[in-house]
CSV table of C-alpha atoms and ligand atoms in Angstrom, one decimal:
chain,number,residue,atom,x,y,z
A,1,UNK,CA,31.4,82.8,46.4
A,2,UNK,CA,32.4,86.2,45.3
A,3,UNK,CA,32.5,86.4,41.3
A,4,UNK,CA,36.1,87.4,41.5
A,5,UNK,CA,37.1,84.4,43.1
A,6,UNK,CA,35.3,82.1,41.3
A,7,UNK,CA,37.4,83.5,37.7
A,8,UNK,CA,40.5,82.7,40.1
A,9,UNK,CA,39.9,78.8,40.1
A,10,UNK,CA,42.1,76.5,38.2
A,11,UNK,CA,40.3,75.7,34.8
A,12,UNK,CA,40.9,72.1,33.6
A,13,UNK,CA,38.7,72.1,30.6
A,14,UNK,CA,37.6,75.0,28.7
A,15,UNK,CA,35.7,75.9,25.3
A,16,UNK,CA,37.6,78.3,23.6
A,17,UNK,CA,35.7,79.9,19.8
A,18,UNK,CA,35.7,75.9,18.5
A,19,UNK,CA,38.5,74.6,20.1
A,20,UNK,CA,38.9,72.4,23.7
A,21,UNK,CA,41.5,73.4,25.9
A,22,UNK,CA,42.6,70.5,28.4
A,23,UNK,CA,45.0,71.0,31.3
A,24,UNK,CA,47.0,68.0,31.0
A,25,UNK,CA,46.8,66.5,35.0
A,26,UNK,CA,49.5,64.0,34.2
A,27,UNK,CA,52.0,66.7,33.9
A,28,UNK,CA,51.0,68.6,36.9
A,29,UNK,CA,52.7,69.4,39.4
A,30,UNK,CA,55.9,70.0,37.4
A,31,UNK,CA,54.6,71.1,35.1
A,32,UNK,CA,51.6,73.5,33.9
A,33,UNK,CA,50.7,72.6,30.3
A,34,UNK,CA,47.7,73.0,28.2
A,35,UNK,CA,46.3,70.9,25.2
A,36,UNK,CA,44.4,73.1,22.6
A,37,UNK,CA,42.9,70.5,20.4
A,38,UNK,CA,39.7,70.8,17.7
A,39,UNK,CA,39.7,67.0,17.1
A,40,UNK,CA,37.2,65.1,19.7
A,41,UNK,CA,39.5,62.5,19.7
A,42,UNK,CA,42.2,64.0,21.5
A,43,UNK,CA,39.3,64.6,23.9
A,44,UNK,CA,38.2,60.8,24.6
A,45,UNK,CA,41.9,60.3,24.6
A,46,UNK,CA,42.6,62.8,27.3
A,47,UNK,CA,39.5,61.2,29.3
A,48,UNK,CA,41.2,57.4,29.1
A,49,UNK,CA,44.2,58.8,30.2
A,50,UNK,CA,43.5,61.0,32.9
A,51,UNK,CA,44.6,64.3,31.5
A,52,UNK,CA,41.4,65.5,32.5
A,53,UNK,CA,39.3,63.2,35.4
A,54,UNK,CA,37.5,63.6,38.5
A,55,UNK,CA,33.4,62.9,37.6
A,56,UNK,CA,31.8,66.6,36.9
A,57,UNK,CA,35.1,67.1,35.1
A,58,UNK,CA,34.9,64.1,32.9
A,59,UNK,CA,30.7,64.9,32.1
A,60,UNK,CA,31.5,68.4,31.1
A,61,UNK,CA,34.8,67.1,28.7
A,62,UNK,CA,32.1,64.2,27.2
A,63,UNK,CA,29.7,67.5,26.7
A,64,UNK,CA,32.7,70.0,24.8
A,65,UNK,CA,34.1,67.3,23.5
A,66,UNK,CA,31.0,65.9,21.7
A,67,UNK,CA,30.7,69.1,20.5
A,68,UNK,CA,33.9,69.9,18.9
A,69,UNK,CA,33.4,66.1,17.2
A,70,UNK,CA,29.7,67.5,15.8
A,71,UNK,CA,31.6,70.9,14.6
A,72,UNK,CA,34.1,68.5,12.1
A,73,UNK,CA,31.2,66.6,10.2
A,74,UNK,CA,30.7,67.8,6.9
A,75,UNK,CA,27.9,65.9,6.0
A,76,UNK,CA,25.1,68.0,4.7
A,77,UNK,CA,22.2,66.0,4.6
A,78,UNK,CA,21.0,65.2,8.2
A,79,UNK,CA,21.1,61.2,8.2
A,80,UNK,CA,24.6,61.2,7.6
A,81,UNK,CA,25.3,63.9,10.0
A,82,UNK,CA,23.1,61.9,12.7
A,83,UNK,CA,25.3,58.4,11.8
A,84,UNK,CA,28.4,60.5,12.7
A,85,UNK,CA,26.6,62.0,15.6
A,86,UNK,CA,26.2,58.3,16.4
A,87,UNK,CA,30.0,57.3,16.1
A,88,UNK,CA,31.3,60.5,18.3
A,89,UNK,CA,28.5,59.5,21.4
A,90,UNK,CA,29.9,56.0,20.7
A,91,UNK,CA,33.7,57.3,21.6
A,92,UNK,CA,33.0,58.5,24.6
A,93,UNK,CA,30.8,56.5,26.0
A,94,UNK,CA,33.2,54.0,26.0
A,95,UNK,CA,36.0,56.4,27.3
A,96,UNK,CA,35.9,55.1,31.1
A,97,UNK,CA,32.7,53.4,32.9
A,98,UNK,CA,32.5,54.4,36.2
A,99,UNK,CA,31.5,58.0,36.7
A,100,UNK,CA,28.1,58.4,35.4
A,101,UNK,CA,28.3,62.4,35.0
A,102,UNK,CA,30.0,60.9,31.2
A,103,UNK,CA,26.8,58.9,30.2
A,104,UNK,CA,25.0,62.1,31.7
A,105,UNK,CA,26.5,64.4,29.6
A,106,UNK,CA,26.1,62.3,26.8
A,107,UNK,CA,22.4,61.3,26.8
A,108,UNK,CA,22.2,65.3,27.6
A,109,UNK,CA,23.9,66.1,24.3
A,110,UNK,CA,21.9,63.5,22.2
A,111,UNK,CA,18.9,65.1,23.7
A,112,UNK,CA,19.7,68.2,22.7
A,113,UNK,CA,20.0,66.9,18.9
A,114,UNK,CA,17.0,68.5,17.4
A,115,UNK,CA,16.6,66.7,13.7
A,116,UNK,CA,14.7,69.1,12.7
A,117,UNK,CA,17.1,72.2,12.7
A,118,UNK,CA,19.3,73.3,10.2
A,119,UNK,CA,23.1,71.7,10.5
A,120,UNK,CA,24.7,74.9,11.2
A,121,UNK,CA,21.5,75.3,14.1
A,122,UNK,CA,21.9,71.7,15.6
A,123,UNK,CA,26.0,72.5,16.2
A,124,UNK,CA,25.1,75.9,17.3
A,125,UNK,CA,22.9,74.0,19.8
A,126,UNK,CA,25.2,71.2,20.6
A,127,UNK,CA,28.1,73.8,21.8
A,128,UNK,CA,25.1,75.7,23.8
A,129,UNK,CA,24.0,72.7,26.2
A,130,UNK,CA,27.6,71.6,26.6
A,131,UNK,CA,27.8,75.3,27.9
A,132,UNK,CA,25.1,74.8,30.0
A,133,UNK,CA,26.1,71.5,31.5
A,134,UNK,CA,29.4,73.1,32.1
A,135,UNK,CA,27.7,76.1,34.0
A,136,UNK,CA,25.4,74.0,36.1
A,137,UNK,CA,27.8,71.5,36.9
A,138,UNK,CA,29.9,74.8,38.6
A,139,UNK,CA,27.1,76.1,40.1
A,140,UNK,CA,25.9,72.9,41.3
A,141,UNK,CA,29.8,72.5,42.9
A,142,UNK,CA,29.6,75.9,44.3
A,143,UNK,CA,26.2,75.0,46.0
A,144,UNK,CA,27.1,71.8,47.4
A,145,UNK,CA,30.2,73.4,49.1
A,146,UNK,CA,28.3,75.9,50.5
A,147,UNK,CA,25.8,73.3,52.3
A,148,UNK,CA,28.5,71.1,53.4
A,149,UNK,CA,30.8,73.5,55.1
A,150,UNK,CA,28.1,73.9,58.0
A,151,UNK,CA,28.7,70.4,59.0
A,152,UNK,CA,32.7,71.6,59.8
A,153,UNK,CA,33.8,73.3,62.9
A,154,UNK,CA,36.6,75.3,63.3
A,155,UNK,CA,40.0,73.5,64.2
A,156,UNK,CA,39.0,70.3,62.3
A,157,UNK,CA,41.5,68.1,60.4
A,158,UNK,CA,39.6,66.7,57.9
A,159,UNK,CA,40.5,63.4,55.9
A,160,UNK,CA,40.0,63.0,52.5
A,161,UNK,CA,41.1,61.1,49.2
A,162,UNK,CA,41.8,61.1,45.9
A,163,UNK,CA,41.1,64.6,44.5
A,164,UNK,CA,37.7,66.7,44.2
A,165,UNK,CA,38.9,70.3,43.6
A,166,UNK,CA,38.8,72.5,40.6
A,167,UNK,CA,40.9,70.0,38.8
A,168,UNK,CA,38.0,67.2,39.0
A,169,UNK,CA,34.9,69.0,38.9
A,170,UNK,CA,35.6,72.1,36.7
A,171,UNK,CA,34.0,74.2,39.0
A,172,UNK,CA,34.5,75.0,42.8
A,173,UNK,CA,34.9,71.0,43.5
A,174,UNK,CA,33.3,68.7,45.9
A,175,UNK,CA,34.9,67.0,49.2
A,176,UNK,CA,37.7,70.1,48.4
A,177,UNK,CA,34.8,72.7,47.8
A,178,UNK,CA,33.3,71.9,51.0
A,179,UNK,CA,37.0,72.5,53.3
A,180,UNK,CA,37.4,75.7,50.9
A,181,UNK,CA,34.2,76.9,51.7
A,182,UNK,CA,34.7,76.4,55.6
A,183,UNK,CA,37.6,78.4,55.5
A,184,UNK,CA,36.3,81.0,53.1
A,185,UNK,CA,33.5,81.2,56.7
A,186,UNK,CA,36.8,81.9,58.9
A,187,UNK,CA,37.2,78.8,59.8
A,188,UNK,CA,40.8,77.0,60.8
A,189,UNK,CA,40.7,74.0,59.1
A,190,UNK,CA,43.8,71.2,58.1
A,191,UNK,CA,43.8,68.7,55.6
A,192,UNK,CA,45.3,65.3,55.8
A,193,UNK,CA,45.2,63.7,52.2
A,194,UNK,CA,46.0,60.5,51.2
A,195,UNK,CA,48.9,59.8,48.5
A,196,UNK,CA,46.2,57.7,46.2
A,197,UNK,CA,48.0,55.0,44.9
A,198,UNK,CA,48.9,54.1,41.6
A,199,UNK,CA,48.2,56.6,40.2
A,200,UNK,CA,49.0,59.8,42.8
A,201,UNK,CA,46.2,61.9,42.9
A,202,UNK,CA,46.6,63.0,46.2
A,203,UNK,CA,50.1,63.3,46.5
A,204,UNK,CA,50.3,65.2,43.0
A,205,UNK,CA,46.8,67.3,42.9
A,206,UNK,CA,45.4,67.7,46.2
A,207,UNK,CA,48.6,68.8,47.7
A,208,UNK,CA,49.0,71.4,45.0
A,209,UNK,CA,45.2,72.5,45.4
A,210,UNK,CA,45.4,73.1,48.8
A,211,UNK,CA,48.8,74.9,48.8
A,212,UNK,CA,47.1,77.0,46.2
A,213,UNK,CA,44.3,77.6,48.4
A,214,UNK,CA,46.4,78.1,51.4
A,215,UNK,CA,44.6,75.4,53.5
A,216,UNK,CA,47.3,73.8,55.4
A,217,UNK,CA,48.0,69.9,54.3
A,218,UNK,CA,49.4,67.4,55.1
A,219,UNK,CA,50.3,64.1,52.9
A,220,UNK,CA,50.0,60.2,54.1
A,221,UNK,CA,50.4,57.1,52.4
A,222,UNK,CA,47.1,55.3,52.1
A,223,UNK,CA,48.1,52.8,55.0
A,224,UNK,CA,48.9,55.2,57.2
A,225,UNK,CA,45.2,56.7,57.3
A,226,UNK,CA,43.6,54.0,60.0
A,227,UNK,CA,46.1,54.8,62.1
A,228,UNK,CA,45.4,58.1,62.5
A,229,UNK,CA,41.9,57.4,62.8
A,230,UNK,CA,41.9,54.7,65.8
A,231,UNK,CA,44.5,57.5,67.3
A,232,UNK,CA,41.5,60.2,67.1
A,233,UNK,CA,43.6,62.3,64.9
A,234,UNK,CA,40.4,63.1,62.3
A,235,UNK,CA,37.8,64.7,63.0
A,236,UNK,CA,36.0,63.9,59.9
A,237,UNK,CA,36.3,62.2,56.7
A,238,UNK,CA,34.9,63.8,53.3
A,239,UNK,CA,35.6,62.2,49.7
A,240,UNK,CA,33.4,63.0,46.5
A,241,UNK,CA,32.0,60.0,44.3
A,242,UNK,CA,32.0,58.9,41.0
A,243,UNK,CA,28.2,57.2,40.9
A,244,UNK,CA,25.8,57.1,43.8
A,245,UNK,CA,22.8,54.6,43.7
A,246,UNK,CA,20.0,55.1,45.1
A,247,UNK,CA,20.7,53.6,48.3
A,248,UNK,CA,23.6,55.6,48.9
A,249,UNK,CA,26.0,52.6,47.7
A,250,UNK,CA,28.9,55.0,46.2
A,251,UNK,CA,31.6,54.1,44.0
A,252,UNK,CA,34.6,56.5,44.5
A,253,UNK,CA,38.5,56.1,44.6
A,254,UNK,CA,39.8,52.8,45.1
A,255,UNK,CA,40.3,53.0,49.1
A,256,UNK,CA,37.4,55.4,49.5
A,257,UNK,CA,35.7,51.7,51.1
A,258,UNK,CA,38.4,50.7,53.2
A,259,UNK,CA,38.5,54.2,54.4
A,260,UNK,CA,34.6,54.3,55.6
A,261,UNK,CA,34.9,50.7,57.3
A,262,UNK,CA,38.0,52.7,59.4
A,263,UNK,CA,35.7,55.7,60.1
A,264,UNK,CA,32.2,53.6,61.3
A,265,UNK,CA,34.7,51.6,63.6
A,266,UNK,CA,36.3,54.7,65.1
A,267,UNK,CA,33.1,56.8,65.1
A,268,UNK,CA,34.2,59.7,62.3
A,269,UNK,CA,31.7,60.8,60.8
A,270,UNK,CA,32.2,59.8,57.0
A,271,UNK,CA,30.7,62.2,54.4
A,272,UNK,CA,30.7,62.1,50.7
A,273,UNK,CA,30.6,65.4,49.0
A,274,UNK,CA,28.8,65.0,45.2
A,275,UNK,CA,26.0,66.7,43.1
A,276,UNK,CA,23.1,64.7,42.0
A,277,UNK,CA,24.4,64.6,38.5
A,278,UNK,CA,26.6,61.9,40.3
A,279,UNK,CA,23.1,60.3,41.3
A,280,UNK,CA,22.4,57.3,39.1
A,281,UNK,CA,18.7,57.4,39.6
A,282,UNK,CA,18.5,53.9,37.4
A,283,UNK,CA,20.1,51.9,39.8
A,284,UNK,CA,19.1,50.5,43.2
A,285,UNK,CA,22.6,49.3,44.7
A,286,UNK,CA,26.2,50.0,44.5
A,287,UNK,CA,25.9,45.8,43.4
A,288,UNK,CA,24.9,47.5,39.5
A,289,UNK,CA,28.3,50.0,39.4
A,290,UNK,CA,30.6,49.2,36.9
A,291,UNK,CA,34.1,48.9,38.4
A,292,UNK,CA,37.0,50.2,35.6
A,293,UNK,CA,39.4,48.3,35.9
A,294,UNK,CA,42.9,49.7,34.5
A,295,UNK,CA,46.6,48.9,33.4
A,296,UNK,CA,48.3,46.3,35.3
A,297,UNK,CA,51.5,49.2,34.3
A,298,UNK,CA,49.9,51.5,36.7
A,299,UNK,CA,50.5,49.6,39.8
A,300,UNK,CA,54.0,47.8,38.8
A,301,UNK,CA,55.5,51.1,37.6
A,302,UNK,CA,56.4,54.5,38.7
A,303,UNK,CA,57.2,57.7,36.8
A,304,UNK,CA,57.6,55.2,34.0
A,305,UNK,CA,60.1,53.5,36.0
A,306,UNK,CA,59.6,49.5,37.0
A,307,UNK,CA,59.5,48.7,40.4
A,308,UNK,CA,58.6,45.1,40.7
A,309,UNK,CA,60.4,41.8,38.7
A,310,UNK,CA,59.2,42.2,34.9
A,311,UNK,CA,56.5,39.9,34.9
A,312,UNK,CA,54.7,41.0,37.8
A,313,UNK,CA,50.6,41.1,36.9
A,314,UNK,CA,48.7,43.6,39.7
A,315,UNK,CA,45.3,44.0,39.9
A,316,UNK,CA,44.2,47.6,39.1
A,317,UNK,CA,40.8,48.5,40.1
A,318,UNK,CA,40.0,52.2,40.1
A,319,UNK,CA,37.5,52.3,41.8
A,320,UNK,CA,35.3,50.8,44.8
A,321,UNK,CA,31.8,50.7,46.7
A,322,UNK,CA,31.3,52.1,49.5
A,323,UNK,CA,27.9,50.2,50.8
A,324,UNK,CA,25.5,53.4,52.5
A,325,UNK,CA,25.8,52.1,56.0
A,326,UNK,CA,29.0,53.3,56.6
A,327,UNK,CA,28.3,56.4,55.2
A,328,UNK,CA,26.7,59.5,57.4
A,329,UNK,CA,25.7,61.5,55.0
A,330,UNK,CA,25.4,62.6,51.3
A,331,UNK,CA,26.1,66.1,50.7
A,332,UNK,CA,24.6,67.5,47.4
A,333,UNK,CA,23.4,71.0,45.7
A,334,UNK,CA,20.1,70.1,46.9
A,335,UNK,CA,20.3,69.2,50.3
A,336,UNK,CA,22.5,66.9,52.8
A,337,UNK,CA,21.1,63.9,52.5
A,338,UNK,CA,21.0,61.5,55.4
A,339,UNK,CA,19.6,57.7,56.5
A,340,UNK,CA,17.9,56.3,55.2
A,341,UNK,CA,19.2,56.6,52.0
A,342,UNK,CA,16.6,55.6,50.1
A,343,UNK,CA,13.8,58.1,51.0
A,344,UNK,CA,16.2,61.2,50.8
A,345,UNK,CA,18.0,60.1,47.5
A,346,UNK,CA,14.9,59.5,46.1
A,347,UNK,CA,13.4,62.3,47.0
A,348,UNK,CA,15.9,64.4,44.8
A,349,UNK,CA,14.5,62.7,41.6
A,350,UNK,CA,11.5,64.3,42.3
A,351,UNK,CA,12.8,68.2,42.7
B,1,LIG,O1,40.3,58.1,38.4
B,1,LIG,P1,39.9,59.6,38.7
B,1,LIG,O2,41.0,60.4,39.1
B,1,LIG,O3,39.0,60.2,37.6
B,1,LIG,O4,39.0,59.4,40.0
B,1,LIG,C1,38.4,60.5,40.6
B,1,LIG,C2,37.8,60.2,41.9
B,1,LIG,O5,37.6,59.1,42.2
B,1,LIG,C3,37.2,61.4,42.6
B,1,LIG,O6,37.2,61.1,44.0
B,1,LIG,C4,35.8,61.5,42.2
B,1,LIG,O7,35.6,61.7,40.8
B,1,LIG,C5,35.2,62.6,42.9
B,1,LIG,S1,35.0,64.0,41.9
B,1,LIG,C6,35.2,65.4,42.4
């Protein structure tokens, strides 16, 4: 990807001289807004809410946002400043459960806590590997994309969910970076993206990406997507992931499952787009992925607005598991990993 290009993409988290700027995804599309904040906790806040989401986005908000908390501690003898260290990892860790780029990030930044330094040297430090994670976790997007776009021809309408652009990844994106980077190879690709109920993801981001992008798209409600599969309108689905185990069990958007059963049964090849920070090498199954579950609000109301009696309760699950047999392959910075699961997962742990 040309340099030029890459300074085009839409930025949704940014360090700017000891401040975080968020792009505030709730608002969007109406409205463009930005939060410039130098208090961490408007970070964690932004996280739980979903002003900034999407995995590699959420690890490199953890990262800047751990080190904007660091930046406000006055302590001046290092126990203290550790115990507020402490508090700030704390936050965020328990900011949402599911993507595992956030614990990533943060064991990454208490790693990079070196006791021994000088305050003013351990912040300076801090703000340099959230940098870094920032940096790779682009790079790593940018790779990824490039890998996965041999595996689409030209003229395919490709299926995907949720959203995996710029906007969640801060960097080129994943399931979206790979259909970018088939057409930026001259290929005539279309979209078809799901509406991603409750909470719109689709409808709202993914649209706008891809207008943005000029990649022609077209919107569906989520029920409307085994249709068009059993009618041999895809050609191929591809959706990121918020934690893969090592078997290839992935957790991802709530309907990423129901959307690979519909894909095995209709013989569409079903992809997941992800870098192996998205790899949680400590587990063996998808059985050991924490499932957020959010608002019962979410479901039972639009745009603020009710639309079911009062007392209504939903079930909210953000997320689901996708078990690895449904899934083709796994395409990552390092390689496209395919069955079994096991041996080429693993084998990433070891590059
Ligand atoms: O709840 P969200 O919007 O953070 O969920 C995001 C997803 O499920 C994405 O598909 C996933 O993080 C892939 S990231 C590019």
């Amino acid at each position: 990807m040309e340099e030029q290009q890459q300074s085009d993409l839409i930025k949704p988290i940014e360090w700017l001289e000891g401040k975080v700027i968020i792009l505030d995804q709730t608002r969007l599309p109406e409205s463009v807004v930005f939060i410039e904040t130098a208090d961490y906790r408007e970070v964690v806040e932004a996280i739980k809410t979903l002003r900034v989401r999407g995995a590699p986005a959420i690890g490199v908000a953890t990262a800047y946002g751990i080190a904007l908390g660091c930046l406000g501690i006055s302590a001046s003898d290092k126990q203290s400043f550790k115990s507020g260290f402490d508090e700030i990892l704390d936050e965020f860790k328990r900011a949402r459960p599911t993507a595992v780029n956030l614990f990533k990030a943060a064991a990454r930044m208490e790693k990079a806590l070196n006791i021994d330094n000088d305050i003013e040297e351990i912040k300076e430090e801090l703000i340099l590997e959230a940098k870094n994670i920032h940096s790779e976790e682009n790079a790593a997007t940018t790779k990824l994309s490039l890998l996965g776009a041999e595996l689409i021809k030209d003229g395919f309408t490709i299926l995907t969910h949720c959203n995996t652009g710029p906007l969640a990844t801060a960097g080129y994106g994943t399931a979206l970076g790979v259909i970018y980077a088939a057409k930026e190879q001259g290929k005539n690709v279309n979209v078809i993206a799901t509406e991603t109920r409750p909470l719109l993801q689709g409808a709202r981001l993914t649209t706008w990406e891809l207008m943005t992008m000029n990649i022609p798209v077209r919107l569906i409600v989520d029920s409307a997507a085994g249709s068009l599969l059993h009618n041999g309108k895809i050609d191929c689905v591809i959706v990121g992931a918020d934690r893969i185990a090592e078997n290839g069990d992935t957790a991802n958007k709530i309907g990423t499952y129901s959307l690979a059963v519909l894909a095995h049964e209709n013989n569409v090849p079903f992809y997941i787009a992800a870098p192996v920070s998205t790899i949680d090498f400590n587990i063996k199954t998808g059985k050991q992925i924490i499932v957020e579950e959010r608002a019962s609000e979410e479901v039972t109301t639009i745009d603020g607005k009710q639309i079911t009696p009062t007392d209504v309760k939903a079930l909210n699950p953000a997320f689901d598991v996708t078990p690895n047999k449904h899934i083709t392959a796994i395409i990552t910075d390092k390689c496209i990993c395919k069955k079994p699961f096991k041996e080429s997962i693993g084998g990433l742990n070891k590059t």
